[in-house]
Short mmCIF file of C-alpha atoms in Angstrom, two decimals:
data_model
loop_
_atom_site.label_atom_id
_atom_site.label_comp_id
_atom_site.label_asym_id
_atom_site.label_seq_id
_atom_site.Cartn_x
_atom_site.Cartn_y
_atom_site.Cartn_z
CA MET A 15 239.70 51.67 294.60
CA ALA A 16 239.02 55.27 293.54
CA GLN A 17 235.40 56.31 293.70
CA PRO A 18 233.70 57.56 290.52
CA ASN A 19 233.45 61.33 290.36
CA ILE A 20 230.91 63.31 288.33
CA GLN A 21 230.75 67.07 287.98
CA ILE A 22 227.81 68.82 286.32
CA ASN A 23 229.09 71.76 284.24
CA PHE A 24 225.93 73.07 282.64
CA GLY A 25 222.33 72.15 281.96
CA LYS A 26 219.13 73.44 280.41
CA PHE A 27 215.51 72.52 279.93
CA GLU A 28 214.16 74.22 276.81
CA HIS A 29 212.67 73.95 273.34
CA ILE A 30 215.56 73.39 270.95
CA SER A 31 213.89 75.51 268.21
CA GLU A 32 214.92 75.80 264.60
CA SER A 33 218.47 76.75 265.56
CA TRP A 34 219.23 73.03 266.10
CA ASN A 35 218.84 72.45 262.37
CA ASN A 36 222.17 71.55 260.78
CA LYS A 37 224.20 72.76 263.77
CA THR A 38 227.36 70.82 264.58
CA TYR A 39 228.40 70.26 268.19
CA SER A 40 231.57 68.87 269.71
CA HIS A 41 231.69 69.25 273.47
CA PRO A 42 234.75 68.69 275.67
CA SER A 43 232.55 66.97 278.26
CA TRP A 44 229.85 64.30 278.24
CA SER A 45 226.40 65.31 276.97
CA LEU A 46 223.20 63.80 278.36
CA ILE A 47 220.02 64.43 276.36
CA TYR A 48 216.40 63.60 277.13
CA GLU A 49 213.48 64.70 274.97
CA LEU A 50 209.96 65.01 276.30
CA SER A 51 208.62 64.59 272.77
CA PRO A 52 210.18 63.23 269.57
CA GLY A 53 211.70 65.48 266.98
CA GLY A 54 215.46 65.63 267.60
CA ILE A 55 218.03 63.88 265.42
CA CYS A 56 221.76 63.38 266.06
CA LYS A 57 223.96 62.53 263.10
CA THR A 58 227.60 61.45 263.48
CA ARG A 59 230.05 60.17 260.89
CA HIS A 60 228.84 56.62 261.43
CA GLU A 61 225.19 56.77 262.47
CA THR A 62 221.98 58.75 262.52
CA VAL A 63 220.04 58.53 265.80
CA ILE A 64 216.40 59.59 266.00
CA LEU A 65 215.79 60.72 269.58
CA ASP A 66 212.69 59.63 271.46
CA SER A 67 211.26 59.96 274.96
CA LYS A 68 211.90 56.30 275.86
CA HIS A 69 215.66 56.76 276.10
CA ILE A 70 218.30 58.95 277.65
CA TYR A 71 221.12 59.64 275.20
CA LEU A 72 224.77 59.90 276.17
CA ILE A 73 227.32 61.45 273.83
CA PRO A 74 231.02 61.05 274.73
CA PRO A 75 233.45 63.98 274.86
CA GLU A 76 234.84 65.28 271.57
CA LEU A 77 232.38 63.32 269.39
CA PRO A 78 231.21 65.71 266.65
CA PHE A 79 227.54 65.40 265.78
CA THR A 80 225.10 67.48 263.80
CA GLY A 81 221.72 68.20 265.35
CA TYR A 82 218.46 68.42 263.44
CA GLN A 83 214.91 68.87 264.68
CA LYS A 84 211.29 69.07 263.66
CA ASP A 85 208.26 70.23 265.65
CA ASN A 86 210.49 72.11 268.13
CA PRO A 87 210.70 69.41 270.84
CA LYS A 88 211.46 70.29 274.45
CA GLN A 89 214.79 68.95 275.57
CA PHE A 90 216.54 68.43 278.90
CA TYR A 91 220.30 68.24 278.65
CA LEU A 92 223.37 68.17 280.85
CA PHE A 93 227.07 68.62 280.22
CA PHE A 94 229.16 66.75 282.76
CA GLU A 95 232.68 65.47 283.39
CA THR A 96 233.68 62.16 284.86
CA ASP A 97 236.68 59.91 285.42
CA SER A 98 238.97 59.13 282.50
CA PHE A 99 237.78 55.49 282.58
CA TYR A 100 234.43 56.57 281.15
CA GLU A 101 236.10 58.79 278.55
CA GLN A 102 237.62 55.66 277.01
CA VAL A 103 234.51 54.56 275.15
CA GLN A 104 233.83 53.97 271.51
CA PRO A 105 232.71 57.17 269.76
CA LYS A 106 228.99 56.71 269.31
CA VAL A 107 225.66 57.94 270.64
CA TYR A 108 224.46 55.67 273.46
CA GLY A 109 220.71 55.25 273.84
CA ILE A 110 219.95 54.16 277.42
CA ARG A 111 216.47 52.71 277.86
CA ILE A 112 214.61 54.53 280.64
CA ASP A 113 213.89 52.13 283.50
CA LYS A 114 212.07 52.78 286.77
CA LEU A 115 215.11 54.36 288.45
CA LEU A 116 215.91 56.73 285.57
CA SER A 117 212.24 57.70 285.30
CA GLU A 118 212.08 58.52 289.02
CA LEU A 119 215.27 60.59 288.82
CA LEU A 120 213.92 62.57 285.85
CA ASP A 121 210.69 63.26 287.76
CA ARG A 122 212.64 64.50 290.77
CA ILE A 123 214.86 66.71 288.61
CA PHE A 124 211.95 68.34 286.78
CA LYS A 125 210.44 69.34 290.14
CA GLU A 126 213.68 71.12 291.09
CA ILE A 127 214.29 73.16 287.93
CA GLN A 128 214.76 76.85 288.73
CA PRO A 129 214.99 80.05 286.67
CA GLU A 130 218.39 81.00 285.30
CA PRO A 131 221.11 81.36 286.32
CA HIS A 132 220.53 78.63 288.92
CA PHE A 133 219.01 75.90 286.69
CA LEU A 134 218.61 73.35 289.51
CA SER A 135 218.21 73.44 293.28
CA LYS A 136 220.80 71.58 295.36
CA PRO A 137 218.57 68.48 295.64
CA GLY A 138 217.98 68.71 291.89
CA MET A 139 221.72 68.85 291.23
CA LEU A 140 222.28 65.74 293.35
CA ASN A 141 219.60 63.94 291.38
CA ALA A 142 221.22 65.11 288.13
CA ILE A 143 224.51 63.57 289.28
CA ALA A 144 222.66 60.36 290.12
CA LEU A 145 221.00 60.41 286.68
CA ALA A 146 224.33 60.79 284.88
CA SER A 147 225.90 58.06 287.06
CA SER A 148 223.05 55.61 286.50
CA ALA A 149 223.02 56.20 282.75
CA LEU A 150 226.80 55.78 282.46
CA ALA A 151 226.64 52.54 284.41
CA GLN A 152 224.43 51.07 281.68
CA ILE A 153 226.95 51.52 278.87
CA PRO A 154 227.85 47.94 277.86
CA GLN A 155 231.37 46.95 278.88
CA GLU A 156 232.26 45.92 275.33
CA TYR A 157 232.08 49.58 274.29
CA ILE A 158 234.63 50.67 276.89
CA THR A 159 238.14 50.59 275.48
CA LYS A 160 241.62 51.52 276.61
CA GLU A 161 242.33 53.22 273.30
CA ARG A 162 242.76 56.98 273.61
CA ILE A 163 242.83 59.76 271.09
CA ASP A 164 246.30 60.54 269.72
CA PRO A 165 248.04 62.68 272.40
CA ARG A 166 249.07 65.28 269.82
CA VAL A 167 245.45 65.77 268.79
CA GLU A 168 244.36 65.71 272.43
CA GLU A 169 246.75 68.58 273.18
CA ALA A 170 245.57 70.46 270.08
CA LEU A 171 241.95 70.11 271.21
CA ARG A 172 242.79 71.57 274.61
CA PHE A 173 244.61 74.45 272.95
CA LEU A 174 241.72 75.22 270.58
CA ARG A 175 239.14 75.13 273.39
CA SER A 176 241.24 77.54 275.46
CA ASN A 177 241.90 80.03 272.66
CA THR A 178 238.67 80.51 270.75
CA ASN A 179 238.99 84.27 271.23
CA VAL A 180 242.33 84.70 269.45
CA ASP A 181 243.53 84.46 265.86
CA ILE A 182 244.77 80.87 265.62
CA LYS A 183 246.95 79.59 262.77
CA VAL A 184 246.72 75.83 262.26
CA GLN A 185 250.33 75.90 261.05
CA GLU A 186 251.42 77.04 264.53
CA ILE A 187 249.65 74.08 266.15
CA ALA A 188 251.21 71.70 263.63
CA ASP A 189 254.65 73.15 264.42
CA GLU A 190 254.08 72.57 268.15
CA CYS A 191 253.27 68.94 267.35
CA GLY A 192 256.40 68.59 265.21
CA MET A 193 254.36 67.80 262.11
CA SER A 194 253.81 69.30 258.69
CA LEU A 195 250.54 71.13 258.16
CA SER A 196 249.14 68.47 255.82
CA ALA A 197 250.14 65.55 258.08
CA PHE A 198 248.69 67.24 261.16
CA THR A 199 245.44 68.09 259.37
CA ARG A 200 245.04 64.47 258.19
CA LEU A 201 245.72 63.13 261.70
CA PHE A 202 243.33 65.61 263.31
CA LYS A 203 240.54 64.74 260.88
CA SER A 204 241.07 60.99 261.27
CA GLU A 205 240.74 61.34 265.07
CA THR A 206 237.86 63.84 265.24
CA GLY A 207 236.05 63.67 261.89
CA GLN A 208 236.69 67.37 261.29
CA SER A 209 239.52 69.57 260.11
CA PRO A 210 241.09 71.85 262.75
CA TYR A 211 239.43 74.85 261.12
CA GLN A 212 235.99 73.17 261.15
CA TYR A 213 236.41 72.19 264.79
CA LEU A 214 237.44 75.71 265.80
CA THR A 215 234.56 77.25 263.84
CA ASP A 216 232.06 74.95 265.57
CA LEU A 217 233.51 75.87 268.97
CA ARG A 218 233.14 79.55 268.17
CA MET A 219 229.60 79.22 266.84
CA ASN A 220 228.49 77.17 269.86
CA TRP A 221 229.92 79.83 272.15
CA ALA A 222 228.28 82.59 270.10
CA CYS A 223 224.90 80.88 270.51
CA GLU A 224 225.32 80.83 274.29
CA ILE A 225 226.32 84.51 274.38
CA LEU A 226 223.43 85.55 272.13
CA LEU A 227 220.87 83.87 274.40
CA SER A 228 222.40 84.96 277.71
CA GLY A 229 222.62 88.72 277.30
CA ASN A 230 222.43 91.78 275.08
CA SER A 231 226.06 92.20 274.05
CA PRO A 232 226.42 94.07 270.74
CA MET A 233 227.42 92.03 267.70
CA GLU A 234 230.80 93.75 267.47
CA LYS A 235 231.62 92.64 271.02
CA ILE A 236 230.44 89.06 270.42
CA ALA A 237 232.55 88.85 267.27
CA GLU A 238 235.59 90.02 269.24
CA MET A 239 234.89 87.58 272.10
CA ILE A 240 234.98 84.58 269.77
CA GLY A 241 238.01 85.58 267.72
CA TYR A 242 236.61 87.48 264.72
CA HIS A 243 238.04 90.86 263.75
CA ASP A 244 234.80 92.20 262.29
CA ARG A 245 231.11 91.53 262.83
CA PHE A 246 230.43 90.96 259.12
CA HIS A 247 232.74 87.95 258.89
CA PHE A 248 231.20 86.64 262.10
CA SER A 249 227.63 87.15 260.85
CA LYS A 250 228.38 85.50 257.50
CA THR A 251 229.97 82.46 259.16
CA PHE A 252 227.15 82.21 261.71
CA LYS A 253 224.46 82.22 259.03
CA ARG A 254 226.33 79.61 256.99
CA LYS A 255 226.64 77.28 260.00
CA ILE A 256 223.37 77.93 261.87
CA GLY A 257 221.09 78.89 259.00
CA ILE A 258 219.97 82.28 260.33
CA THR A 259 221.70 85.54 261.27
CA PRO A 260 222.91 86.15 264.84
CA ALA A 261 220.27 88.84 265.32
CA GLU A 262 217.49 86.49 264.20
CA TYR A 263 218.85 83.72 266.43
CA ARG A 264 218.71 86.08 269.41
CA ARG A 265 215.15 87.19 268.59
CA ARG A 266 213.89 83.62 268.26
CA GLY A 267 215.59 82.59 271.48
CA GLN A 268 213.97 85.44 273.38
CA LYS A 269 210.52 84.31 272.22
CA LEU A 270 210.90 80.79 273.63
#
């Protein structure tokens, strides 16, 4: 029998700030969220989950959710990949009650957090893998299904994630799938809860947020990196999605 495999892609321990208000996420990997204090809210198509410090929350790959917050809670989160078996789960937010083992793993991890770009020491990373494994193991079996996302949409998602920096025409993706534009758009939305354009915009805005907080690249360069031809279109879209301008987002992030 193949052994489960977990790979940590990214993690942070930070105040989520006002930028989490009305921001939509859809990650290609699993998300694990733990809040030290209440204040975070995850809203999907089917449920609204108020986050608390008594649970670890697992969000499956490709599940779009909108994040809200109040009181600027501090949040620990991981993005990780695992075997396809655990990708075949019903699309919902899983609240895993923190037991003695999970509590001990969190304590060990917090002692091993390091300044960027390292995030965690090697022992801390091993404990993070153990945390993700232990939380996954507590997903009830009845939520694990053999149903997969439509392969045409799955391929489109991979294409969109790999080409956020280029001018993408949804018609071209529909043609590759052998479908009309309207039929492809309906199928994509039924599988993901978003139109292809909405999904691509969210990918670009999530990437822009990471770039804004990780360096001092000029706005023109950031716009180019995420597929916009001019900074004004980028700034307008960013403010509509995030609620503040890119420059203000960067300033607030630097103060945290």
